[in-house]
Amino acid sequence: VGFLDDLVGLRPVVRFIVQFSAVCMALFFFPALPEIRFFEWSMSIAPVHFGLLALALVWMLNLYNFMDGIDGIAGVQLITTFVNASVMLWLSESTGLIPLLLISVAAVLGFLMLNWPPAKVFMGDAGSGFLGLAVGLMAVICAVESPVNLWCWLILMSVFIADATFTLVRRIVNHKRFYEAHRSHLYQILARRSGGHLKVSLAVALINTVCLLPLALAVMYWPYYGLAVFSTAQFGLMLVAWSQNAGVDSG
């Protein structure tokens, strides 16, 4: 029994190693990597640059899995993110990647028809992890080939990033097993309080389009302010998560 307990405890470590290795293999085949800019300073140390991008992609993969807990939300997030990114590419006259984004939207839309509340089909870990990695890799491609930089993508994904990060950190601080299933994410709390999944999924689409798209557009034109704008968006969303006791088991 003690051996099995140890094995279960190592499961997150093994999972991270596998995910990190897969992400590194994907990044290795990129002809170029986008710069990571902090105000007027940009990351140029190759190993550190590569490592930061790899860790960010692993987190994107996992947070998408964490956030796939109610009907429709994972599909809505990808569709609005890719559609908003397409709008930004069109405005910047960098249209070459728009067909790839819209093909991805069409594919996820077909699934969303079955996952729309009340869902008939569920995505599961394999589906949500794949979508998270797809978003991350598409962000890298766009940041290399267009003015839609990495900060733009992080802003477009702010709802998922803020909820997953705040909830994870709070559970770690409260000595909870962060890798175990729970129902303390902000979106799960709001779904229970609103009486269903539909309102929350639609709210995510509205926030992504009305609030986050304008911020991402501003950062596309003024990339030096990417970190500041992203941090402001995260602070506001995490404040909402804190006010709703995200990360705290309801008992």
PDB file of C-alpha atoms in Angstrom:
ATOM      1  CA  VAL A   1       0.000   0.000   0.000  1.00  0.00           C
ATOM      2  CA  GLY A   2       2.860   2.357   0.822  1.00  0.00           C
ATOM      3  CA  PHE A   3       4.428   1.672  -2.597  1.00  0.00           C
ATOM      4  CA  LEU A   4       1.123   2.438  -4.332  1.00  0.00           C
ATOM      5  CA  ASP A   5       0.810   5.691  -2.371  1.00  0.00           C
ATOM      6  CA  ASP A   6       4.306   6.677  -3.496  1.00  0.00           C
ATOM      7  CA  LEU A   7       3.447   5.797  -7.088  1.00  0.00           C
ATOM      8  CA  VAL A   8       0.300   7.933  -7.008  1.00  0.00           C
ATOM      9  CA  GLY A   9       2.329  10.775  -5.518  1.00  0.00           C
ATOM     10  CA  LEU A  10       4.800  10.563  -8.402  1.00  0.00           C
ATOM     11  CA  ARG A  11       2.074  10.605 -11.042  1.00  0.00           C
ATOM     12  CA  PRO A  12       2.059  14.426 -11.468  1.00  0.00           C
ATOM     13  CA  VAL A  13       5.848  14.398 -11.828  1.00  0.00           C
ATOM     14  CA  VAL A  14       5.770  11.696 -14.505  1.00  0.00           C
ATOM     15  CA  ARG A  15       2.948  13.512 -16.270  1.00  0.00           C
ATOM     16  CA  PHE A  16       4.940  16.756 -16.264  1.00  0.00           C
ATOM     17  CA  ILE A  17       8.030  15.025 -17.689  1.00  0.00           C
ATOM     18  CA  VAL A  18       6.001  13.524 -20.529  1.00  0.00           C
ATOM     19  CA  GLN A  19       4.263  16.819 -21.302  1.00  0.00           C
ATOM     20  CA  PHE A  20       7.479  18.846 -21.122  1.00  0.00           C
ATOM     21  CA  SER A  21       9.256  16.391 -23.424  1.00  0.00           C
ATOM     22  CA  ALA A  22       6.410  16.556 -25.964  1.00  0.00           C
ATOM     23  CA  VAL A  23       6.374  20.356 -25.900  1.00  0.00           C
ATOM     24  CA  CYS A  24      10.152  20.543 -26.338  1.00  0.00           C
ATOM     25  CA  MET A  25       9.943  18.248 -29.359  1.00  0.00           C
ATOM     26  CA  ALA A  26       7.268  20.486 -30.883  1.00  0.00           C
ATOM     27  CA  LEU A  27       9.284  23.672 -30.290  1.00  0.00           C
ATOM     28  CA  PHE A  28      12.459  22.045 -31.629  1.00  0.00           C
ATOM     29  CA  PHE A  29      10.957  21.908 -35.123  1.00  0.00           C
ATOM     30  CA  PHE A  30      10.049  25.588 -35.204  1.00  0.00           C
ATOM     31  CA  PRO A  31      12.410  27.476 -37.553  1.00  0.00           C
ATOM     32  CA  ALA A  32      12.286  30.472 -35.201  1.00  0.00           C
ATOM     33  CA  LEU A  33      10.882  31.326 -31.795  1.00  0.00           C
ATOM     34  CA  PRO A  34       9.099  34.576 -30.927  1.00  0.00           C
ATOM     35  CA  GLU A  35      10.767  37.085 -28.685  1.00  0.00           C
ATOM     36  CA  ILE A  36       9.593  37.442 -25.094  1.00  0.00           C
ATOM     37  CA  ARG A  37       9.352  41.180 -24.457  1.00  0.00           C
ATOM     38  CA  PHE A  38       9.209  42.896 -21.081  1.00  0.00           C
ATOM     39  CA  PHE A  39       8.614  46.576 -21.783  1.00  0.00           C
ATOM     40  CA  GLU A  40      11.743  47.684 -23.734  1.00  0.00           C
ATOM     41  CA  TRP A  41      13.762  44.571 -22.910  1.00  0.00           C
ATOM     42  CA  SER A  42      13.452  41.315 -24.842  1.00  0.00           C
ATOM     43  CA  MET A  43      14.617  37.814 -23.996  1.00  0.00           C
ATOM     44  CA  SER A  44      17.641  36.792 -26.078  1.00  0.00           C
ATOM     45  CA  ILE A  45      19.360  34.023 -24.074  1.00  0.00           C
ATOM     46  CA  ALA A  46      18.439  30.983 -26.176  1.00  0.00           C
ATOM     47  CA  PRO A  47      18.252  28.199 -23.509  1.00  0.00           C
ATOM     48  CA  VAL A  48      16.278  30.379 -21.074  1.00  0.00           C
ATOM     49  CA  HIS A  49      14.045  31.602 -23.901  1.00  0.00           C
ATOM     50  CA  PHE A  50      13.317  28.037 -25.014  1.00  0.00           C
ATOM     51  CA  GLY A  51      12.719  26.854 -21.461  1.00  0.00           C
ATOM     52  CA  LEU A  52      10.268  29.643 -20.635  1.00  0.00           C
ATOM     53  CA  LEU A  53       8.244  28.963 -23.769  1.00  0.00           C
ATOM     54  CA  ALA A  54       8.208  25.231 -23.040  1.00  0.00           C
ATOM     55  CA  LEU A  55       7.007  25.771 -19.459  1.00  0.00           C
ATOM     56  CA  ALA A  56       4.332  28.201 -20.679  1.00  0.00           C
ATOM     57  CA  LEU A  57       3.061  25.632 -23.178  1.00  0.00           C
ATOM     58  CA  VAL A  58       2.938  22.919 -20.517  1.00  0.00           C
ATOM     59  CA  TRP A  59       0.934  25.231 -18.281  1.00  0.00           C
ATOM     60  CA  MET A  60      -1.404  26.121 -21.162  1.00  0.00           C
ATOM     61  CA  LEU A  61      -2.002  22.419 -21.805  1.00  0.00           C
ATOM     62  CA  ASN A  62      -2.790  21.727 -18.160  1.00  0.00           C
ATOM     63  CA  LEU A  63      -4.852  24.809 -17.426  1.00  0.00           C
ATOM     64  CA  TYR A  64      -7.088  24.001 -20.388  1.00  0.00           C
ATOM     65  CA  ASN A  65      -7.625  20.586 -18.829  1.00  0.00           C
ATOM     66  CA  PHE A  66      -8.406  22.192 -15.450  1.00  0.00           C
ATOM     67  CA  MET A  67     -10.899  24.566 -17.044  1.00  0.00           C
ATOM     68  CA  ASP A  68     -12.851  21.901 -18.948  1.00  0.00           C
ATOM     69  CA  GLY A  69     -15.284  21.293 -16.118  1.00  0.00           C
ATOM     70  CA  ILE A  70     -18.633  22.545 -17.386  1.00  0.00           C
ATOM     71  CA  ASP A  71     -20.495  22.100 -20.661  1.00  0.00           C
ATOM     72  CA  GLY A  72     -19.302  24.229 -23.540  1.00  0.00           C
ATOM     73  CA  ILE A  73     -16.652  26.325 -21.824  1.00  0.00           C
ATOM     74  CA  ALA A  74     -13.556  24.767 -23.441  1.00  0.00           C
ATOM     75  CA  GLY A  75     -14.993  24.989 -26.937  1.00  0.00           C
ATOM     76  CA  VAL A  76     -16.266  28.544 -26.399  1.00  0.00           C
ATOM     77  CA  GLN A  77     -12.841  29.642 -25.167  1.00  0.00           C
ATOM     78  CA  LEU A  78     -10.996  28.278 -28.197  1.00  0.00           C
ATOM     79  CA  ILE A  79     -13.538  29.560 -30.707  1.00  0.00           C
ATOM     80  CA  THR A  80     -13.595  33.095 -29.310  1.00  0.00           C
ATOM     81  CA  THR A  81      -9.807  33.159 -28.954  1.00  0.00           C
ATOM     82  CA  PHE A  82      -9.194  32.016 -32.529  1.00  0.00           C
ATOM     83  CA  VAL A  83     -11.909  34.260 -33.991  1.00  0.00           C
ATOM     84  CA  ASN A  84     -10.559  37.263 -32.073  1.00  0.00           C
ATOM     85  CA  ALA A  85      -7.023  36.423 -33.199  1.00  0.00           C
ATOM     86  CA  SER A  86      -8.299  36.222 -36.783  1.00  0.00           C
ATOM     87  CA  VAL A  87      -9.792  39.703 -36.447  1.00  0.00           C
ATOM     88  CA  MET A  88      -6.438  40.975 -35.191  1.00  0.00           C
ATOM     89  CA  LEU A  89      -4.574  39.320 -38.046  1.00  0.00           C
ATOM     90  CA  TRP A  90      -6.990  40.854 -40.547  1.00  0.00           C
ATOM     91  CA  LEU A  91      -6.573  44.314 -39.036  1.00  0.00           C
ATOM     92  CA  SER A  92      -2.786  43.940 -39.156  1.00  0.00           C
ATOM     93  CA  GLU A  93      -2.974  42.761 -42.796  1.00  0.00           C
ATOM     94  CA  SER A  94      -1.296  39.469 -41.867  1.00  0.00           C
ATOM     95  CA  THR A  95      -3.944  37.180 -43.275  1.00  0.00           C
ATOM     96  CA  GLY A  96      -1.886  34.080 -44.073  1.00  0.00           C
ATOM     97  CA  LEU A  97      -2.751  32.249 -40.845  1.00  0.00           C
ATOM     98  CA  ILE A  98      -6.458  33.131 -40.796  1.00  0.00           C
ATOM     99  CA  PRO A  99      -7.555  30.029 -42.788  1.00  0.00           C
ATOM    100  CA  LEU A 100      -5.777  27.728 -40.321  1.00  0.00           C
ATOM    101  CA  LEU A 101      -7.453  29.468 -37.389  1.00  0.00           C
ATOM    102  CA  LEU A 102     -10.903  29.329 -38.972  1.00  0.00           C
ATOM    103  CA  ILE A 103     -10.529  25.661 -39.934  1.00  0.00           C
ATOM    104  CA  SER A 104      -9.747  24.962 -36.275  1.00  0.00           C
ATOM    105  CA  VAL A 105     -12.803  26.995 -35.260  1.00  0.00           C
ATOM    106  CA  ALA A 106     -15.008  24.962 -37.627  1.00  0.00           C
ATOM    107  CA  ALA A 107     -13.699  21.685 -36.202  1.00  0.00           C
ATOM    108  CA  VAL A 108     -14.304  22.733 -32.599  1.00  0.00           C
ATOM    109  CA  LEU A 109     -17.691  24.200 -33.505  1.00  0.00           C
ATOM    110  CA  GLY A 110     -18.763  20.779 -34.763  1.00  0.00           C
ATOM    111  CA  PHE A 111     -17.865  19.287 -31.388  1.00  0.00           C
ATOM    112  CA  LEU A 112     -19.408  22.198 -29.474  1.00  0.00           C
ATOM    113  CA  MET A 113     -22.785  21.412 -31.012  1.00  0.00           C
ATOM    114  CA  LEU A 114     -22.708  18.149 -29.038  1.00  0.00           C
ATOM    115  CA  ASN A 115     -21.042  19.677 -25.971  1.00  0.00           C
ATOM    116  CA  TRP A 116     -23.425  22.634 -25.722  1.00  0.00           C
ATOM    117  CA  PRO A 117     -25.357  22.697 -22.433  1.00  0.00           C
ATOM    118  CA  PRO A 118     -26.808  20.220 -21.675  1.00  0.00           C
ATOM    119  CA  ALA A 119     -23.948  18.247 -23.219  1.00  0.00           C
ATOM    120  CA  LYS A 120     -24.395  14.945 -25.018  1.00  0.00           C
ATOM    121  CA  VAL A 121     -20.643  14.358 -25.483  1.00  0.00           C
ATOM    122  CA  PHE A 122     -17.745  15.344 -23.217  1.00  0.00           C
ATOM    123  CA  MET A 123     -14.226  16.336 -24.207  1.00  0.00           C
ATOM    124  CA  GLY A 124     -12.145  14.532 -21.594  1.00  0.00           C
ATOM    125  CA  ASP A 125      -8.480  15.032 -20.719  1.00  0.00           C
ATOM    126  CA  ALA A 126      -7.188  14.032 -24.152  1.00  0.00           C
ATOM    127  CA  GLY A 127      -9.388  16.567 -25.931  1.00  0.00           C
ATOM    128  CA  SER A 128      -8.877  19.476 -23.556  1.00  0.00           C
ATOM    129  CA  GLY A 129      -5.122  18.894 -23.356  1.00  0.00           C
ATOM    130  CA  PHE A 130      -4.905  18.833 -27.140  1.00  0.00           C
ATOM    131  CA  LEU A 131      -6.823  22.114 -27.413  1.00  0.00           C
ATOM    132  CA  GLY A 132      -4.587  23.752 -24.813  1.00  0.00           C
ATOM    133  CA  LEU A 133      -1.477  22.704 -26.699  1.00  0.00           C
ATOM    134  CA  ALA A 134      -3.045  23.815 -29.993  1.00  0.00           C
ATOM    135  CA  VAL A 135      -3.708  27.280 -28.580  1.00  0.00           C
ATOM    136  CA  GLY A 136      -0.149  27.523 -27.271  1.00  0.00           C
ATOM    137  CA  LEU A 137       1.490  26.401 -30.507  1.00  0.00           C
ATOM    138  CA  MET A 138      -0.752  28.683 -32.574  1.00  0.00           C
ATOM    139  CA  ALA A 139       0.295  31.575 -30.350  1.00  0.00           C
ATOM    140  CA  VAL A 140       3.942  30.783 -31.061  1.00  0.00           C
ATOM    141  CA  ILE A 141       3.338  30.572 -34.821  1.00  0.00           C
ATOM    142  CA  CYS A 142       1.408  33.849 -34.923  1.00  0.00           C
ATOM    143  CA  ALA A 143       3.955  35.660 -32.769  1.00  0.00           C
ATOM    144  CA  VAL A 144       6.710  34.654 -35.198  1.00  0.00           C
ATOM    145  CA  GLU A 145       4.862  35.437 -38.420  1.00  0.00           C
ATOM    146  CA  SER A 146       2.632  38.395 -37.497  1.00  0.00           C
ATOM    147  CA  PRO A 147       2.284  41.423 -35.172  1.00  0.00           C
ATOM    148  CA  VAL A 148      -0.050  39.382 -32.928  1.00  0.00           C
ATOM    149  CA  ASN A 149       2.577  38.850 -30.243  1.00  0.00           C
ATOM    150  CA  LEU A 150       2.613  36.475 -27.282  1.00  0.00           C
ATOM    151  CA  TRP A 151       1.176  39.068 -24.897  1.00  0.00           C
ATOM    152  CA  CYS A 152      -1.847  39.400 -27.194  1.00  0.00           C
ATOM    153  CA  TRP A 153      -2.500  35.685 -26.907  1.00  0.00           C
ATOM    154  CA  LEU A 154      -2.024  35.676 -23.145  1.00  0.00           C
ATOM    155  CA  ILE A 155      -4.551  38.503 -22.862  1.00  0.00           C
ATOM    156  CA  LEU A 156      -7.050  36.647 -25.066  1.00  0.00           C
ATOM    157  CA  MET A 157      -6.650  33.610 -22.777  1.00  0.00           C
ATOM    158  CA  SER A 158      -6.814  35.656 -19.557  1.00  0.00           C
ATOM    159  CA  VAL A 159     -10.054  34.143 -18.260  1.00  0.00           C
ATOM    160  CA  PHE A 160      -8.633  30.630 -18.294  1.00  0.00           C
ATOM    161  CA  ILE A 161      -5.188  31.703 -17.088  1.00  0.00           C
ATOM    162  CA  ALA A 162      -6.490  33.745 -14.150  1.00  0.00           C
ATOM    163  CA  ASP A 163      -9.012  31.157 -12.934  1.00  0.00           C
ATOM    164  CA  ALA A 164      -6.667  28.174 -13.207  1.00  0.00           C
ATOM    165  CA  THR A 165      -3.631  29.970 -11.755  1.00  0.00           C
ATOM    166  CA  PHE A 166      -5.438  31.590  -8.826  1.00  0.00           C
ATOM    167  CA  THR A 167      -7.252  28.374  -7.929  1.00  0.00           C
ATOM    168  CA  LEU A 168      -4.090  26.260  -8.164  1.00  0.00           C
ATOM    169  CA  VAL A 169      -2.001  28.634  -6.042  1.00  0.00           C
ATOM    170  CA  ARG A 170      -4.693  28.951  -3.402  1.00  0.00           C
ATOM    171  CA  ARG A 171      -5.096  25.195  -3.140  1.00  0.00           C
ATOM    172  CA  ILE A 172      -1.346  24.752  -2.783  1.00  0.00           C
ATOM    173  CA  VAL A 173      -1.255  27.415  -0.060  1.00  0.00           C
ATOM    174  CA  ASN A 174      -4.118  25.599   1.700  1.00  0.00           C
ATOM    175  CA  HIS A 175      -2.160  22.309   1.508  1.00  0.00           C
ATOM    176  CA  LYS A 176      -4.606  20.658  -0.885  1.00  0.00           C
ATOM    177  CA  ARG A 177      -3.581  18.115  -3.508  1.00  0.00           C
ATOM    178  CA  PHE A 178      -3.746  20.453  -6.480  1.00  0.00           C
ATOM    179  CA  TYR A 179      -3.652  17.593  -9.015  1.00  0.00           C
ATOM    180  CA  GLU A 180      -6.791  15.936  -7.654  1.00  0.00           C
ATOM    181  CA  ALA A 181     -10.264  16.665  -9.027  1.00  0.00           C
ATOM    182  CA  HIS A 182     -12.209  19.389  -7.240  1.00  0.00           C
ATOM    183  CA  ARG A 183     -15.036  21.865  -7.825  1.00  0.00           C
ATOM    184  CA  SER A 184     -13.528  25.110  -6.540  1.00  0.00           C
ATOM    185  CA  HIS A 185     -12.664  26.896  -9.795  1.00  0.00           C
ATOM    186  CA  LEU A 186     -14.362  30.254 -10.245  1.00  0.00           C
ATOM    187  CA  TYR A 187     -16.307  29.043 -13.268  1.00  0.00           C
ATOM    188  CA  GLN A 188     -17.587  26.020 -11.323  1.00  0.00           C
ATOM    189  CA  ILE A 189     -18.696  28.213  -8.432  1.00  0.00           C
ATOM    190  CA  LEU A 190     -20.483  30.605 -10.788  1.00  0.00           C
ATOM    191  CA  ALA A 191     -22.148  27.716 -12.622  1.00  0.00           C
ATOM    192  CA  ARG A 192     -23.594  26.420  -9.339  1.00  0.00           C
ATOM    193  CA  ARG A 193     -24.756  29.858  -8.236  1.00  0.00           C
ATOM    194  CA  SER A 194     -26.300  30.741 -11.609  1.00  0.00           C
ATOM    195  CA  GLY A 195     -28.140  27.430 -11.821  1.00  0.00           C
ATOM    196  CA  GLY A 196     -26.459  26.070 -14.951  1.00  0.00           C
ATOM    197  CA  HIS A 197     -23.517  25.985 -17.326  1.00  0.00           C
ATOM    198  CA  LEU A 198     -24.903  28.031 -20.192  1.00  0.00           C
ATOM    199  CA  LYS A 199     -24.700  31.451 -18.536  1.00  0.00           C
ATOM    200  CA  VAL A 200     -21.068  30.969 -17.536  1.00  0.00           C
ATOM    201  CA  SER A 201     -19.967  29.766 -20.975  1.00  0.00           C
ATOM    202  CA  LEU A 202     -21.733  32.705 -22.621  1.00  0.00           C
ATOM    203  CA  ALA A 203     -20.174  35.093 -20.081  1.00  0.00           C
ATOM    204  CA  VAL A 204     -16.715  33.799 -21.032  1.00  0.00           C
ATOM    205  CA  ALA A 205     -17.440  34.508 -24.700  1.00  0.00           C
ATOM    206  CA  LEU A 206     -18.664  38.004 -23.826  1.00  0.00           C
ATOM    207  CA  ILE A 207     -15.639  38.856 -21.669  1.00  0.00           C
ATOM    208  CA  ASN A 208     -13.237  37.523 -24.303  1.00  0.00           C
ATOM    209  CA  THR A 209     -14.789  39.632 -27.049  1.00  0.00           C
ATOM    210  CA  VAL A 210     -15.931  42.826 -25.335  1.00  0.00           C
ATOM    211  CA  CYS A 211     -13.211  43.245 -22.696  1.00  0.00           C
ATOM    212  CA  LEU A 212     -10.113  41.285 -23.707  1.00  0.00           C
ATOM    213  CA  LEU A 213     -10.075  41.769 -27.480  1.00  0.00           C
ATOM    214  CA  PRO A 214      -9.673  45.576 -27.219  1.00  0.00           C
ATOM    215  CA  LEU A 215      -6.827  45.103 -24.727  1.00  0.00           C
ATOM    216  CA  ALA A 216      -5.116  42.595 -27.022  1.00  0.00           C
ATOM    217  CA  LEU A 217      -5.508  44.988 -29.962  1.00  0.00           C
ATOM    218  CA  ALA A 218      -3.856  47.758 -27.964  1.00  0.00           C
ATOM    219  CA  VAL A 219      -0.916  45.490 -27.168  1.00  0.00           C
ATOM    220  CA  MET A 220      -0.607  44.488 -30.823  1.00  0.00           C
ATOM    221  CA  TYR A 221      -0.003  48.129 -31.712  1.00  0.00           C
ATOM    222  CA  TRP A 222       1.992  48.982 -28.568  1.00  0.00           C
ATOM    223  CA  PRO A 223       3.805  45.741 -27.615  1.00  0.00           C
ATOM    224  CA  TYR A 224       6.009  47.468 -25.031  1.00  0.00           C
ATOM    225  CA  TYR A 225       2.981  47.611 -22.727  1.00  0.00           C
ATOM    226  CA  GLY A 226       2.122  43.923 -23.052  1.00  0.00           C
ATOM    227  CA  LEU A 227       3.230  42.893 -19.573  1.00  0.00           C
ATOM    228  CA  ALA A 228       1.443  45.827 -17.934  1.00  0.00           C
ATOM    229  CA  VAL A 229      -1.843  45.230 -19.779  1.00  0.00           C
ATOM    230  CA  PHE A 230      -1.752  41.478 -19.203  1.00  0.00           C
ATOM    231  CA  SER A 231      -1.000  41.973 -15.495  1.00  0.00           C
ATOM    232  CA  THR A 232      -3.898  44.428 -15.187  1.00  0.00           C
ATOM    233  CA  ALA A 233      -6.298  41.951 -16.810  1.00  0.00           C
ATOM    234  CA  GLN A 234      -5.078  39.181 -14.535  1.00  0.00           C
ATOM    235  CA  PHE A 235      -5.411  41.329 -11.437  1.00  0.00           C
ATOM    236  CA  GLY A 236      -9.028  42.189 -12.241  1.00  0.00           C
ATOM    237  CA  LEU A 237     -10.013  38.596 -12.996  1.00  0.00           C
ATOM    238  CA  MET A 238      -8.177  37.198  -9.966  1.00  0.00           C
ATOM    239  CA  LEU A 239      -9.887  39.785  -7.783  1.00  0.00           C
ATOM    240  CA  VAL A 240     -13.213  38.354  -8.924  1.00  0.00           C
ATOM    241  CA  ALA A 241     -11.921  34.826  -8.203  1.00  0.00           C
ATOM    242  CA  TRP A 242     -10.861  35.892  -4.706  1.00  0.00           C
ATOM    243  CA  SER A 243     -14.199  37.549  -4.008  1.00  0.00           C
ATOM    244  CA  GLN A 244     -16.004  34.311  -4.916  1.00  0.00           C
ATOM    245  CA  ASN A 245     -13.693  32.103  -2.780  1.00  0.00           C
ATOM    246  CA  ALA A 246     -12.227  30.253  -5.746  1.00  0.00           C
ATOM    247  CA  GLY A 247      -9.791  27.573  -4.630  1.00  0.00           C
ATOM    248  CA  VAL A 248     -11.621  26.944  -1.346  1.00  0.00           C
ATOM    249  CA  ASP A 249     -13.558  23.689  -1.018  1.00  0.00           C
ATOM    250  CA  SER A 250     -17.236  24.347  -0.381  1.00  0.00           C
ATOM    251  CA  GLY A 251     -17.472  21.377   1.954  1.00  0.00           C
TER     252      GLY A 251
END
